[in-house]
Amino acid sequence: LMVMLLAMGLMNLAWMGLLTVAIFLEKVSWHGAAFGKLIGGVLILLGIVMLITPRLIPGFLA
């Protein structure tokens, strides 16, 4: 996870912050497993959107 956060921080600090908050909430929440699955699904959908229409993601083609 730390390597992934480092890579995200090098690319975009906002994405690193969002990922850090998601990991924190997954660890401290009572429903951490369900929250982790939700975040995983959202990241998979975001990856599909990036493949189909990369212009929708700000800074992706920069």
Tab-separated table of N, CA and C in Angstrom:
chain	number	residue	atom	x	y	z
A	1	LEU	N	0.812	-1.198	0.000
A	1	LEU	CA	0.000	0.000	0.000
A	1	LEU	C	0.855	1.261	0.000
A	2	MET	N	1.970	1.217	0.709
A	2	MET	CA	2.809	2.409	0.768
A	2	MET	C	3.412	2.733	-0.591
A	3	VAL	N	3.798	1.710	-1.346
A	3	VAL	CA	4.349	1.939	-2.683
A	3	VAL	C	3.276	2.541	-3.586
A	4	MET	N	2.046	2.038	-3.466
A	4	MET	CA	0.952	2.574	-4.276
A	4	MET	C	0.678	4.035	-3.899
A	5	LEU	N	0.704	4.355	-2.607
A	5	LEU	CA	0.488	5.738	-2.186
A	5	LEU	C	1.611	6.641	-2.678
A	6	LEU	N	2.838	6.140	-2.674
A	6	LEU	CA	3.960	6.920	-3.189
A	6	LEU	C	3.768	7.207	-4.677
A	7	ALA	N	3.396	6.182	-5.435
A	7	ALA	CA	3.174	6.368	-6.871
A	7	ALA	C	2.030	7.346	-7.118
A	8	MET	N	0.952	7.228	-6.355
A	8	MET	CA	-0.179	8.144	-6.515
A	8	MET	C	0.237	9.573	-6.159
A	9	GLY	N	1.060	9.729	-5.132
A	9	GLY	CA	1.520	11.054	-4.726
A	9	GLY	C	2.409	11.705	-5.763
A	10	LEU	N	3.189	10.896	-6.456
A	10	LEU	CA	4.032	11.442	-7.516
A	10	LEU	C	3.198	11.901	-8.700
A	11	MET	N	2.066	11.237	-8.926
A	11	MET	CA	1.218	11.596	-10.061
A	11	MET	C	0.273	12.745	-9.715
A	12	ASN	N	-0.404	12.638	-8.566
A	12	ASN	CA	-1.412	13.642	-8.228
A	12	ASN	C	-1.678	13.575	-6.727
A	13	LEU	N	-1.464	14.679	-6.034
A	13	LEU	CA	-1.659	14.697	-4.584
A	13	LEU	C	-3.112	14.515	-4.178
A	14	ALA	N	-4.031	14.999	-4.988
A	14	ALA	CA	-5.454	14.846	-4.658
A	14	ALA	C	-5.849	13.370	-4.669
A	15	TRP	N	-5.389	12.617	-5.679
A	15	TRP	CA	-5.700	11.183	-5.736
A	15	TRP	C	-5.067	10.451	-4.552
A	16	MET	N	-3.846	10.849	-4.172
A	16	MET	CA	-3.196	10.223	-3.029
A	16	MET	C	-3.994	10.485	-1.757
A	17	GLY	N	-4.482	11.702	-1.597
A	17	GLY	CA	-5.289	12.032	-0.427
A	17	GLY	C	-6.577	11.234	-0.374
A	18	LEU	N	-7.255	11.115	-1.512
A	18	LEU	CA	-8.495	10.326	-1.557
A	18	LEU	C	-8.236	8.858	-1.238
A	19	LEU	N	-7.164	8.321	-1.783
A	19	LEU	CA	-6.831	6.921	-1.519
A	19	LEU	C	-6.463	6.711	-0.053
A	20	THR	N	-5.758	7.664	0.535
A	20	THR	CA	-5.399	7.575	1.950
A	20	THR	C	-6.644	7.587	2.828
A	21	VAL	N	-7.585	8.461	2.530
A	21	VAL	CA	-8.837	8.526	3.294
A	21	VAL	C	-9.618	7.224	3.142
A	22	ALA	N	-9.669	6.674	1.925
A	22	ALA	CA	-10.391	5.421	1.695
A	22	ALA	C	-9.768	4.279	2.491
A	23	ILE	N	-8.441	4.192	2.508
A	23	ILE	CA	-7.762	3.139	3.265
A	23	ILE	C	-8.016	3.323	4.758
A	24	PHE	N	-7.943	4.560	5.243
A	24	PHE	CA	-8.184	4.838	6.652
A	24	PHE	C	-9.600	4.444	7.061
A	25	LEU	N	-10.591	4.842	6.255
A	25	LEU	CA	-11.978	4.502	6.585
A	25	LEU	C	-12.220	2.996	6.547
A	26	GLU	N	-11.551	2.316	5.632
A	26	GLU	CA	-11.698	0.859	5.575
A	26	GLU	C	-11.151	0.210	6.844
A	27	LYS	N	-10.065	0.753	7.378
A	27	LYS	CA	-9.436	0.164	8.559
A	27	LYS	C	-10.190	0.469	9.849
A	28	VAL	N	-10.771	1.658	9.981
A	28	VAL	CA	-11.382	2.041	11.255
A	28	VAL	C	-12.896	1.876	11.291
A	29	SER	N	-13.522	1.654	10.148
A	29	SER	CA	-14.976	1.550	10.090
A	29	SER	C	-15.448	0.180	10.576
A	30	TRP	N	-16.650	0.156	11.152
A	30	TRP	CA	-17.246	-1.112	11.565
A	30	TRP	C	-17.553	-1.985	10.352
A	31	HIS	N	-17.858	-1.357	9.245
A	31	HIS	CA	-18.196	-2.073	8.014
A	31	HIS	C	-17.033	-1.992	7.027
A	32	GLY	N	-15.833	-2.231	7.515
A	32	GLY	CA	-14.634	-2.083	6.701
A	32	GLY	C	-14.596	-2.995	5.491
A	33	ALA	N	-15.027	-4.249	5.648
A	33	ALA	CA	-14.990	-5.193	4.522
A	33	ALA	C	-15.944	-4.752	3.413
A	34	ALA	N	-17.135	-4.335	3.790
A	34	ALA	CA	-18.101	-3.870	2.789
A	34	ALA	C	-17.618	-2.576	2.138
A	35	PHE	N	-17.037	-1.690	2.929
A	35	PHE	CA	-16.516	-0.437	2.390
A	35	PHE	C	-15.363	-0.709	1.425
A	36	GLY	N	-14.516	-1.668	1.760
A	36	GLY	CA	-13.411	-2.037	0.878
A	36	GLY	C	-13.902	-2.573	-0.456
A	37	LYS	N	-14.951	-3.385	-0.414
A	37	LYS	CA	-15.526	-3.906	-1.662
A	37	LYS	C	-16.147	-2.785	-2.486
A	38	LEU	N	-16.799	-1.837	-1.820
A	38	LEU	CA	-17.389	-0.700	-2.519
A	38	LEU	C	-16.307	0.135	-3.199
A	39	ILE	N	-15.252	0.450	-2.477
A	39	ILE	CA	-14.153	1.233	-3.044
A	39	ILE	C	-13.494	0.469	-4.186
A	40	GLY	N	-13.327	-0.839	-4.030
A	40	GLY	CA	-12.764	-1.653	-5.109
A	40	GLY	C	-13.614	-1.596	-6.364
A	41	GLY	N	-14.930	-1.690	-6.201
A	41	GLY	CA	-15.833	-1.602	-7.348
A	41	GLY	C	-15.771	-0.243	-8.024
A	42	VAL	N	-15.700	0.808	-7.213
A	42	VAL	CA	-15.606	2.162	-7.769
A	42	VAL	C	-14.300	2.329	-8.546
A	43	LEU	N	-13.198	1.807	-8.007
A	43	LEU	CA	-11.915	1.919	-8.709
A	43	LEU	C	-11.907	1.113	-10.002
A	44	ILE	N	-12.559	-0.042	-10.009
A	44	ILE	CA	-12.663	-0.830	-11.243
A	44	ILE	C	-13.465	-0.062	-12.285
A	45	LEU	N	-14.599	0.517	-11.871
A	45	LEU	CA	-15.403	1.317	-12.804
A	45	LEU	C	-14.628	2.527	-13.319
A	46	LEU	N	-13.872	3.175	-12.446
A	46	LEU	CA	-13.061	4.313	-12.866
A	46	LEU	C	-12.009	3.880	-13.883
A	47	GLY	N	-11.412	2.717	-13.679
A	47	GLY	CA	-10.449	2.192	-14.641
A	47	GLY	C	-11.078	1.925	-15.994
A	48	ILE	N	-12.293	1.388	-15.997
A	48	ILE	CA	-13.000	1.129	-17.262
A	48	ILE	C	-13.316	2.444	-17.966
A	49	VAL	N	-13.763	3.448	-17.195
A	49	VAL	CA	-14.052	4.762	-17.779
A	49	VAL	C	-12.777	5.367	-18.369
A	50	MET	N	-11.653	5.211	-17.674
A	50	MET	CA	-10.389	5.747	-18.175
A	50	MET	C	-9.975	5.069	-19.473
A	51	LEU	N	-10.260	3.787	-19.603
A	51	LEU	CA	-9.931	3.083	-20.841
A	51	LEU	C	-10.820	3.519	-21.997
A	52	ILE	N	-12.098	3.724	-21.712
A	52	ILE	CA	-13.056	4.052	-22.773
A	52	ILE	C	-12.953	5.523	-23.180
A	53	THR	N	-13.004	6.423	-22.210
A	53	THR	CA	-12.975	7.862	-22.503
A	53	THR	C	-11.986	8.564	-21.573
A	54	PRO	N	-10.706	8.545	-21.895
A	54	PRO	CA	-9.712	9.143	-20.994
A	54	PRO	C	-9.835	10.659	-20.854
A	55	ARG	N	-10.518	11.319	-21.760
A	55	ARG	CA	-10.656	12.778	-21.674
A	55	ARG	C	-11.562	13.209	-20.518
A	56	LEU	N	-12.365	12.298	-19.977
A	56	LEU	CA	-13.254	12.644	-18.864
A	56	LEU	C	-12.510	12.785	-17.540
A	57	ILE	N	-11.323	12.205	-17.451
A	57	ILE	CA	-10.557	12.241	-16.209
A	57	ILE	C	-9.584	13.420	-16.274
A	58	PRO	N	-9.775	14.455	-15.426
A	58	PRO	CA	-8.892	15.621	-15.483
A	58	PRO	C	-7.445	15.249	-15.155
A	59	GLY	N	-6.536	15.708	-15.974
A	59	GLY	CA	-5.119	15.475	-15.735
A	59	GLY	C	-4.610	14.134	-16.191
A	60	PHE	N	-5.460	13.269	-16.705
A	60	PHE	CA	-5.022	11.927	-17.100
A	60	PHE	C	-4.150	11.969	-18.345
A	61	LEU	N	-4.475	12.832	-19.288
A	61	LEU	CA	-3.715	12.914	-20.537
A	61	LEU	C	-2.667	14.019	-20.510
A	62	ALA	N	-2.428	14.603	-19.344
A	62	ALA	CA	-1.484	15.720	-19.246
A	62	ALA	C	-0.060	15.292	-19.487
